[in-house]
PDB file of C-alpha atoms in Angstrom:
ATOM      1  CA  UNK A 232     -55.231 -26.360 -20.465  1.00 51.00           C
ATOM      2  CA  UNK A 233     -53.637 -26.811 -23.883  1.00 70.00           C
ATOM      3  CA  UNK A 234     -52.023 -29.522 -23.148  1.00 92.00           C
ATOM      4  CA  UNK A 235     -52.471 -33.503 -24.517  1.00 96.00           C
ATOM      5  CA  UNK A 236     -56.198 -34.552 -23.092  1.00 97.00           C
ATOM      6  CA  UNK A 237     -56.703 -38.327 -22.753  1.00 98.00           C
ATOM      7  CA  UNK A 238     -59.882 -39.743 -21.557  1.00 97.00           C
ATOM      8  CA  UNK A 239     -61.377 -41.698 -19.600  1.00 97.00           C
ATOM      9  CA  UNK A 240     -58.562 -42.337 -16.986  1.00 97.00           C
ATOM     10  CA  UNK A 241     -59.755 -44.885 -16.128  1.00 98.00           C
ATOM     11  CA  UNK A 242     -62.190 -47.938 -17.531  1.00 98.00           C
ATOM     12  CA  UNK A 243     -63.052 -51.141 -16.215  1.00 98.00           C
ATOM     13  CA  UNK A 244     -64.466 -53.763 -19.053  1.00 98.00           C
ATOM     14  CA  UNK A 245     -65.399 -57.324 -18.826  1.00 98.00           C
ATOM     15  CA  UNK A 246     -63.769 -59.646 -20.915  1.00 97.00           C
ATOM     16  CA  UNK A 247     -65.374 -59.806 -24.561  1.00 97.00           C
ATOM     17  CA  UNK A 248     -66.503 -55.850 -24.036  1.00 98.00           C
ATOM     18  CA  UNK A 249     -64.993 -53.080 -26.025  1.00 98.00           C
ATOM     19  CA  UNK A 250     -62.278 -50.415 -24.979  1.00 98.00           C
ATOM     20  CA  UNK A 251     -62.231 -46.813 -26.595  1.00 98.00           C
ATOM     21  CA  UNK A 252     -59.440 -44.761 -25.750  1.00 98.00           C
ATOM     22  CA  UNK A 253     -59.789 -41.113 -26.505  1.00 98.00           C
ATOM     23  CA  UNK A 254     -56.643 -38.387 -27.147  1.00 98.00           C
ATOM     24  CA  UNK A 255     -56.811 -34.845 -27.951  1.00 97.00           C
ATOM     25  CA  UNK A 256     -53.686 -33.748 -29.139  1.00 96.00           C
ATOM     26  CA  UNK A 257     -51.967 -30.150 -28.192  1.00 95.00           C
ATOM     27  CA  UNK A 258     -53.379 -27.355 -30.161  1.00 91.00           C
ATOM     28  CA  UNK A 259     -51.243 -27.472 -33.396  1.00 89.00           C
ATOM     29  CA  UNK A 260     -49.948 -31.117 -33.507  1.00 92.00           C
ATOM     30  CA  UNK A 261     -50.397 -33.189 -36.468  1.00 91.00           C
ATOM     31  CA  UNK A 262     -48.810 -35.911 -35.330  1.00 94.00           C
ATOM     32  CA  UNK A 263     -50.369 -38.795 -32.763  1.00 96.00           C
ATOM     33  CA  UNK A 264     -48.507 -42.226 -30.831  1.00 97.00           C
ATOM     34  CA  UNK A 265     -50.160 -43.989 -28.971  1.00 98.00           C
ATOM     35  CA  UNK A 266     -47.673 -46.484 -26.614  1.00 97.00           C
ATOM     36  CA  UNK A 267     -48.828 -48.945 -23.861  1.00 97.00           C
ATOM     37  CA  UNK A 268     -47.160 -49.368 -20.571  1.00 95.00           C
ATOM     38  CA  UNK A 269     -47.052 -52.186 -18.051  1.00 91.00           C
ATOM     39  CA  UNK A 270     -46.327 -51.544 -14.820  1.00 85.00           C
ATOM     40  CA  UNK A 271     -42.672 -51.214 -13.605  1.00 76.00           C
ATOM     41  CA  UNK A 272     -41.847 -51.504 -17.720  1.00 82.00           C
ATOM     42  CA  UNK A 273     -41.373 -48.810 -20.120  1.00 86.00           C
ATOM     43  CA  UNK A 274     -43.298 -48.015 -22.986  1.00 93.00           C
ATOM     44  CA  UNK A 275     -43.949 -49.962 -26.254  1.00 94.00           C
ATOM     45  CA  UNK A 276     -44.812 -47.956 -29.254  1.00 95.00           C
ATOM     46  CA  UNK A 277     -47.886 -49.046 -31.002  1.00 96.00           C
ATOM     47  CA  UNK A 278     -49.411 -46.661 -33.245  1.00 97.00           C
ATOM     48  CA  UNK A 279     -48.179 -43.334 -35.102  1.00 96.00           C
ATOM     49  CA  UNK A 280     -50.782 -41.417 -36.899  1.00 96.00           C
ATOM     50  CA  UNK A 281     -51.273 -37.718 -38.596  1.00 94.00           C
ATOM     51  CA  UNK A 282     -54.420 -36.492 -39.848  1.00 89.00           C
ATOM     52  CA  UNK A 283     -56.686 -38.819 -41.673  1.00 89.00           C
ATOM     53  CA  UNK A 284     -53.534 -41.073 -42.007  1.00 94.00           C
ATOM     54  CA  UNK A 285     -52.110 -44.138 -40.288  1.00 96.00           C
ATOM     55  CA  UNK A 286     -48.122 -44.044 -40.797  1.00 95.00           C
ATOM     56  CA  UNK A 287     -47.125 -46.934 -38.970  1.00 95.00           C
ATOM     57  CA  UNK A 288     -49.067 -49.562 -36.829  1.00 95.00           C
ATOM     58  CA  UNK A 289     -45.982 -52.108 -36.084  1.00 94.00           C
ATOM     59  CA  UNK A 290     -46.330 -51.846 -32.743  1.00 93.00           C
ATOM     60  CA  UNK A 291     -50.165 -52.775 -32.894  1.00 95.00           C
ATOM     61  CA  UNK A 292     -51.994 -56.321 -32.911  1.00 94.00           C
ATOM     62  CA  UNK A 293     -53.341 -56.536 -35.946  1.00 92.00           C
ATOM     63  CA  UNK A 294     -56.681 -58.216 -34.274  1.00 94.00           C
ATOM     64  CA  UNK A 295     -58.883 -56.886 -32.072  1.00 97.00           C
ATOM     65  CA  UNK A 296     -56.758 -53.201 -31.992  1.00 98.00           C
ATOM     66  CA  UNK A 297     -57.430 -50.496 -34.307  1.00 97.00           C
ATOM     67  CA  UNK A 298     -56.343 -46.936 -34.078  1.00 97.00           C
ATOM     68  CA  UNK A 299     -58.128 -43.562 -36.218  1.00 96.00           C
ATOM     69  CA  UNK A 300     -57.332 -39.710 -35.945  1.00 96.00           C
ATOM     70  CA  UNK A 301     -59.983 -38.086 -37.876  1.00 93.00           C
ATOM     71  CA  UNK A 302     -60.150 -34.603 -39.980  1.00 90.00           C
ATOM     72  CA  UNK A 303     -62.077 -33.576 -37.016  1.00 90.00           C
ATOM     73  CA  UNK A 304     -62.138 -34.639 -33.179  1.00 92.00           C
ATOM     74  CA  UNK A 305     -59.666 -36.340 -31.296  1.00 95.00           C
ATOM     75  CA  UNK A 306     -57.669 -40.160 -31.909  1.00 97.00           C
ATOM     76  CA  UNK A 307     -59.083 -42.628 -30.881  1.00 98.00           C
ATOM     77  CA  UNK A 308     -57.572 -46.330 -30.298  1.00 98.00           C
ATOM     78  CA  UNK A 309     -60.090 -49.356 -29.845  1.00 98.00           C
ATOM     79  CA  UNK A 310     -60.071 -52.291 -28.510  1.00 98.00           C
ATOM     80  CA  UNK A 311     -62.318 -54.825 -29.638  1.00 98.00           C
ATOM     81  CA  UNK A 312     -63.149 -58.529 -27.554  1.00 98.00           C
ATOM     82  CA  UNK A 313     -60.798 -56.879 -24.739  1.00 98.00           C
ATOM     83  CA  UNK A 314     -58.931 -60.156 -22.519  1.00 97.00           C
ATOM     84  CA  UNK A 315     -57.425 -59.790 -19.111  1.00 96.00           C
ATOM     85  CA  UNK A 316     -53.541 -59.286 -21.091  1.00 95.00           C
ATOM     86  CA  UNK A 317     -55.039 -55.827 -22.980  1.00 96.00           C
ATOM     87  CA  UNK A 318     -55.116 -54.813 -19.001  1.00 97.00           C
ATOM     88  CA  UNK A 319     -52.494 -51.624 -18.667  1.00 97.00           C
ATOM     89  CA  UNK A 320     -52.071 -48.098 -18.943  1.00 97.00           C
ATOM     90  CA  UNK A 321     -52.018 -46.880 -22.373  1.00 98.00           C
ATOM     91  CA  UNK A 322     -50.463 -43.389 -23.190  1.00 98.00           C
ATOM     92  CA  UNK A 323     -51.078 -40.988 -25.773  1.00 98.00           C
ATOM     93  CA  UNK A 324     -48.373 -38.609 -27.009  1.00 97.00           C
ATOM     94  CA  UNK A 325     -48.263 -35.708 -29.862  1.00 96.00           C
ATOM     95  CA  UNK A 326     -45.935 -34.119 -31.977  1.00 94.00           C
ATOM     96  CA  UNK A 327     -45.665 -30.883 -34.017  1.00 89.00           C
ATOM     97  CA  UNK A 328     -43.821 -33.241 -36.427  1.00 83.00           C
ATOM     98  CA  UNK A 329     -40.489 -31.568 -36.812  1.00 80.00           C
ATOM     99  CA  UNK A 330     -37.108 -32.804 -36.296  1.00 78.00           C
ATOM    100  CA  UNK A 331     -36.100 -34.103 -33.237  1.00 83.00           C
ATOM    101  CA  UNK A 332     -39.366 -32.296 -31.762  1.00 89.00           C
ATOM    102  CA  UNK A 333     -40.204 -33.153 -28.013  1.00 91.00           C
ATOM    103  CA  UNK A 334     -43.125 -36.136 -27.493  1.00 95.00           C
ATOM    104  CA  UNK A 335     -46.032 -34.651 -24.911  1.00 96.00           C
ATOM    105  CA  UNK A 336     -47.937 -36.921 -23.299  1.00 97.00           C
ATOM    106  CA  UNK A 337     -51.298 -37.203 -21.897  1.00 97.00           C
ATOM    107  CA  UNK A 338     -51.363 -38.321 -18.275  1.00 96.00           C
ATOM    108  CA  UNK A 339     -52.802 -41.833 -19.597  1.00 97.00           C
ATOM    109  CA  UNK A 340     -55.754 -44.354 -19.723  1.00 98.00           C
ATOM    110  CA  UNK A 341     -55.963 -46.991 -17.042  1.00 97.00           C
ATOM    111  CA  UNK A 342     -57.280 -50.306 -18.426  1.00 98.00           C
ATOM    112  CA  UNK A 343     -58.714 -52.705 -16.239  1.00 97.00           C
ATOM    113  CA  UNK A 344     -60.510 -55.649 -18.177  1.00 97.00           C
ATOM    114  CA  UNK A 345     -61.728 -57.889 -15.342  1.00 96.00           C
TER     115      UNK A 345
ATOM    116  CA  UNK B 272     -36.024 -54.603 -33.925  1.00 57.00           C
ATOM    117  CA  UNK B 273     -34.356 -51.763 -32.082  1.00 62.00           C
ATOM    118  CA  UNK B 274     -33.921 -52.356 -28.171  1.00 81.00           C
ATOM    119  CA  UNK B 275     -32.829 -49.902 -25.666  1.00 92.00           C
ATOM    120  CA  UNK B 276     -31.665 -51.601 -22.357  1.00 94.00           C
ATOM    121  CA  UNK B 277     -31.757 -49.415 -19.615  1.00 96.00           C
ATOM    122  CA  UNK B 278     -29.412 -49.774 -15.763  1.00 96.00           C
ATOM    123  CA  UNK B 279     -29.943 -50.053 -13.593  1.00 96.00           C
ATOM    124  CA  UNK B 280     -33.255 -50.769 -13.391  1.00 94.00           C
ATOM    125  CA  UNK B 281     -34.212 -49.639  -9.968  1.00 96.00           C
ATOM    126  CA  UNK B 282     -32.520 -47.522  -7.862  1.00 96.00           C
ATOM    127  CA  UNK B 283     -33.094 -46.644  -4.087  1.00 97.00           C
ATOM    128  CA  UNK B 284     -30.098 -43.811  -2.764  1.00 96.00           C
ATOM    129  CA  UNK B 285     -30.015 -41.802   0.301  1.00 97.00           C
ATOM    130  CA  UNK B 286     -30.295 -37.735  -0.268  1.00 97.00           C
ATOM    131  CA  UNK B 287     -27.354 -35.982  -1.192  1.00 97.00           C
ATOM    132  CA  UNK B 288     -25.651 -38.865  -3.281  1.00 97.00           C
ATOM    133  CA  UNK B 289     -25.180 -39.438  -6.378  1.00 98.00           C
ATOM    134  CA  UNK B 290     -25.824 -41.870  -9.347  1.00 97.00           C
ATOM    135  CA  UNK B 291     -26.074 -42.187 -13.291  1.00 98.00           C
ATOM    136  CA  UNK B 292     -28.073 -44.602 -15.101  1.00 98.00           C
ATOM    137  CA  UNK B 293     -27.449 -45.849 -18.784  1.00 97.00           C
ATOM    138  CA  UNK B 294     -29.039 -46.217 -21.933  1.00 97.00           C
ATOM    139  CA  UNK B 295     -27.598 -48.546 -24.154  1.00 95.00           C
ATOM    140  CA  UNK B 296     -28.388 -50.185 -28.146  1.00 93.00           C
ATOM    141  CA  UNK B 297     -26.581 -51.853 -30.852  1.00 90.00           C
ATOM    142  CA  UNK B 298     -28.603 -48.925 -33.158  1.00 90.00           C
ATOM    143  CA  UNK B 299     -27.384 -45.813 -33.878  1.00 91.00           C
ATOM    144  CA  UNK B 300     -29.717 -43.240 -33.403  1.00 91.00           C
ATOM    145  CA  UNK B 301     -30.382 -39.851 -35.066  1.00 90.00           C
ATOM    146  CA  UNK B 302     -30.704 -38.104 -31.635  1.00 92.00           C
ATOM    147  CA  UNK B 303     -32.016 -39.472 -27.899  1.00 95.00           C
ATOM    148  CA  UNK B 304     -33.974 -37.722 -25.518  1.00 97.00           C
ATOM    149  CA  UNK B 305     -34.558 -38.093 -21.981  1.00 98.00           C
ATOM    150  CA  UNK B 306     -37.606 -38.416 -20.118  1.00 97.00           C
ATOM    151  CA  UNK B 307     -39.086 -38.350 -16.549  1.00 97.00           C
ATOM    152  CA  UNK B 308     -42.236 -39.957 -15.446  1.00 95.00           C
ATOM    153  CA  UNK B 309     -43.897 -39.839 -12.167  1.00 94.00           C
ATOM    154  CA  UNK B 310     -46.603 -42.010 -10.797  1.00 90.00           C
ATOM    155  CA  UNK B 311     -50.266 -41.566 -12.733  1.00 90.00           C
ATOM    156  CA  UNK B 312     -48.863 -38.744 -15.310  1.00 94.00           C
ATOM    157  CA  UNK B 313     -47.335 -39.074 -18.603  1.00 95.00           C
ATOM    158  CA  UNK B 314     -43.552 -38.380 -18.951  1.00 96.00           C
ATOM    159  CA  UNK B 315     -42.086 -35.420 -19.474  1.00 96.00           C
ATOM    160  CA  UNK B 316     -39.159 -34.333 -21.894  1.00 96.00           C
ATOM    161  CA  UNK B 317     -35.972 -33.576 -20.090  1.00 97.00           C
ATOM    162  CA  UNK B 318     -32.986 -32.986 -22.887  1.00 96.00           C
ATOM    163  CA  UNK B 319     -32.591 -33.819 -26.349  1.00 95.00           C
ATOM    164  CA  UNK B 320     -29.446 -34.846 -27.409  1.00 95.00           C
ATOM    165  CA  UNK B 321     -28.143 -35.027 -31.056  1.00 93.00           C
ATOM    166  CA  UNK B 322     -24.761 -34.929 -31.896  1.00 92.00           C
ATOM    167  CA  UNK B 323     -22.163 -37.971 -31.194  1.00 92.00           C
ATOM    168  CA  UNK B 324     -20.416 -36.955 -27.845  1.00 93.00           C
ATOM    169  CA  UNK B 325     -22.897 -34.054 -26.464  1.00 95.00           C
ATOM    170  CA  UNK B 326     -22.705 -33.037 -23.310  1.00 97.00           C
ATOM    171  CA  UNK B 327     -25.831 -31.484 -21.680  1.00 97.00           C
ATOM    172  CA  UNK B 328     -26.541 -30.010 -18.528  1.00 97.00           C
ATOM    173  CA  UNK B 329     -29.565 -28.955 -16.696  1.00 95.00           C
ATOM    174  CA  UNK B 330     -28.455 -28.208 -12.877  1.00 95.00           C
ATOM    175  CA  UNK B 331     -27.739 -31.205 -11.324  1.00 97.00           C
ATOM    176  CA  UNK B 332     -28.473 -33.562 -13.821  1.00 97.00           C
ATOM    177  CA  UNK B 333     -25.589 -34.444 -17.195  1.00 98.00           C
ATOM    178  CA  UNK B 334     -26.492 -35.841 -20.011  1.00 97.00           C
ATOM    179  CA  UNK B 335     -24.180 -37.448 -21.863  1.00 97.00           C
ATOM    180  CA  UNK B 336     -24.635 -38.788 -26.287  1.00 96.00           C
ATOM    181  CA  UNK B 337     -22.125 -41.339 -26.832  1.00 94.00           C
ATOM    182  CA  UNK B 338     -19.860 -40.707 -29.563  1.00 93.00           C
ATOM    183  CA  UNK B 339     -20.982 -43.523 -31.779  1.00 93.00           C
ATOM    184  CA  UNK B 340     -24.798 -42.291 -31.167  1.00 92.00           C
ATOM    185  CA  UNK B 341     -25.868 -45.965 -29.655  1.00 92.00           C
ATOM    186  CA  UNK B 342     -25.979 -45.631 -25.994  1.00 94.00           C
ATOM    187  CA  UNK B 343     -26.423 -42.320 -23.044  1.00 96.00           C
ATOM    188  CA  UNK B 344     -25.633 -41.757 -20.112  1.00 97.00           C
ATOM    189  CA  UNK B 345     -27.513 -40.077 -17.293  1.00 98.00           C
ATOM    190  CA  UNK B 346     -26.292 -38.231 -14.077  1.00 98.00           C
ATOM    191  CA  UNK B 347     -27.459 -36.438 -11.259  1.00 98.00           C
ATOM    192  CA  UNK B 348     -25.269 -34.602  -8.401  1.00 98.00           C
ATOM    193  CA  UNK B 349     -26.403 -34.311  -4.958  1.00 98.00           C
ATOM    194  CA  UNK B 350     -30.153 -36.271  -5.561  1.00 97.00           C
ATOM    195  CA  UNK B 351     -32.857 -34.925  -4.006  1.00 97.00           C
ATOM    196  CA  UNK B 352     -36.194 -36.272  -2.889  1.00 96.00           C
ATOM    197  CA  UNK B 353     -38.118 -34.295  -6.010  1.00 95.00           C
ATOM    198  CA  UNK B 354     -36.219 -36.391  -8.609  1.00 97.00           C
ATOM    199  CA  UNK B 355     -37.951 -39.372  -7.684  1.00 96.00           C
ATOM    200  CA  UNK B 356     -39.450 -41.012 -10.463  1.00 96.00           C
ATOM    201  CA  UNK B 357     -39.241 -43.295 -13.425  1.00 96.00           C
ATOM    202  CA  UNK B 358     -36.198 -42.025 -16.208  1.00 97.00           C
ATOM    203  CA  UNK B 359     -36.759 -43.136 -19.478  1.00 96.00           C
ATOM    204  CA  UNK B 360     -34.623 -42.766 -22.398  1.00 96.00           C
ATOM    205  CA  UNK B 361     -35.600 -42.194 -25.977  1.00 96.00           C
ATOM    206  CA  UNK B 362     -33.999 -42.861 -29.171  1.00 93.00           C
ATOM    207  CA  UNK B 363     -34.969 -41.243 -32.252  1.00 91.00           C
ATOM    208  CA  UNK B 364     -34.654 -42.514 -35.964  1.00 87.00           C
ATOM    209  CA  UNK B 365     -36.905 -40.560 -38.518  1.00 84.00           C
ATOM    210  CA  UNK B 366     -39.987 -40.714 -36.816  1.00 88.00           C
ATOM    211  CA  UNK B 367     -40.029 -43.178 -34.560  1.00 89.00           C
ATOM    212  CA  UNK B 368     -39.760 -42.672 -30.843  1.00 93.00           C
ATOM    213  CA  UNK B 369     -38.155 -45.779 -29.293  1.00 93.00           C
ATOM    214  CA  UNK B 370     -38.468 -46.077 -25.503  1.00 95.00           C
ATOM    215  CA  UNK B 371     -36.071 -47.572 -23.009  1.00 94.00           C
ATOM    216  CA  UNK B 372     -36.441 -50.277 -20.359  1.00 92.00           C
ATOM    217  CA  UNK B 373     -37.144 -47.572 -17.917  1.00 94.00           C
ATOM    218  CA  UNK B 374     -34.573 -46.659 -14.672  1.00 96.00           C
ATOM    219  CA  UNK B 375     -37.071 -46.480 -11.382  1.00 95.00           C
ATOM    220  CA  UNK B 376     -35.384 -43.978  -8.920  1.00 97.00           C
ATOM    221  CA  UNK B 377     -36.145 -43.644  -5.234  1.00 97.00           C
ATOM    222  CA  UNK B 378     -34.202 -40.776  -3.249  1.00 97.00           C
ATOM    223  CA  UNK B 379     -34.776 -41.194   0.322  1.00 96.00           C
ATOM    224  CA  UNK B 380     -34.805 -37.704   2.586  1.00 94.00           C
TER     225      UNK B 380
END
């Protein structure tokens, strides 16, 4: 399957524990998001890495969240102190970086801090 | 901050009819693409669009750029059970992906 690998799918924390959300991109993309999604809401853009770089983390808290995509091995976006509101599905999508080039997505990790 | 307000925002029709859902913003956008989600997957790239005023068809579903490049529209002929799902729009600037509200459609057999 060379398409975008997310894992776990799931994970259940306790409040105060810490989240870490792994995303292997398709073969040949560069180019990482990583957006979170309530339910019944659309997504909200929080993270936009390449290689070794973070572009632009807007769309991230600046506590508690931080987001990597190494030389080597998959992205990874953490979750530090997690709290009941971090609770959702979080999505990972990648990009061979070109104009106007389609997002693919993982099929998500489901959060559930309890 | 760019917003893209999607309607409506859910949608329950009987097979066979037909409907179109919008995608509006007060930014202009290099290019917008459509997506389709379905329940515990990621979603899925339908059409790009680019140009002011494109017109794009795939089967039953048009997709329309306004001319301005600030708002969509979305329509499907004849609906069918299998296009079920959650349509989300997309608007591009440089790199940034900007997702819509999100349009939940139910087509009932």
């Amino acid at each position: 399957n060379a398409g975008v690998m997310q894992n776990p799918r799931h994970l259940v924390r306790r409040r105060g524990q810490e989240a870490r959300l792994r995303c292997s991109p398709m073969k040949g993309h560069s180019h990482v998001y990583w957006y979170r999604q309530l339910p019944e809401e659309g997504l909200k853009f929080m993270v936009y890495l390449q290689k070794e770089n973070i572009i632009d983390e807007s769309g991230m808290p600046k506590e508690r969240f931080s987001a990597e995509f190494p030389k080597e091995g998959p992205s990874i976006l953490r979750i530090q102190q997690v709290v009941r509101g971090d609770s959702a599905a979080y999505f990972c999508a990648s990009s061979p970086g070109s104009d106007n080039s389609p997002l693919h997505f993982g099929n998500g990790t489901r959060l559930t801090v309890t | 901050t760019q917003l893209l307000e999607q309607s409506p925002q859910f949608l329950s029709i009987q097979e066979g009819e037909n409907l179109t859902v919008y995608c509006n913003s007060s930014s202009v956008f290099s290019s917008l693409q459509w997506y389709r989600q379905e329940p515990g997957e990621g979603p899925v790239l339908l059409v790009t669009v680019v140009t002011g005023g494109e017109v794009k068809k795939l089967k039953r579903l048009t997709f329309q750029f306004g001319d301005a490049r600030k708002d969509s529209s979305l329509h499907i002929t004849a609906a069918q059970p299998g296009d079920t799902g959650l349509y989300l729009c997309a608007g591009i600037e440089t790199y940034k992906y900007i997702f819509g509200t999100g349009t939940r459609l139910k087509v009932l057999a």
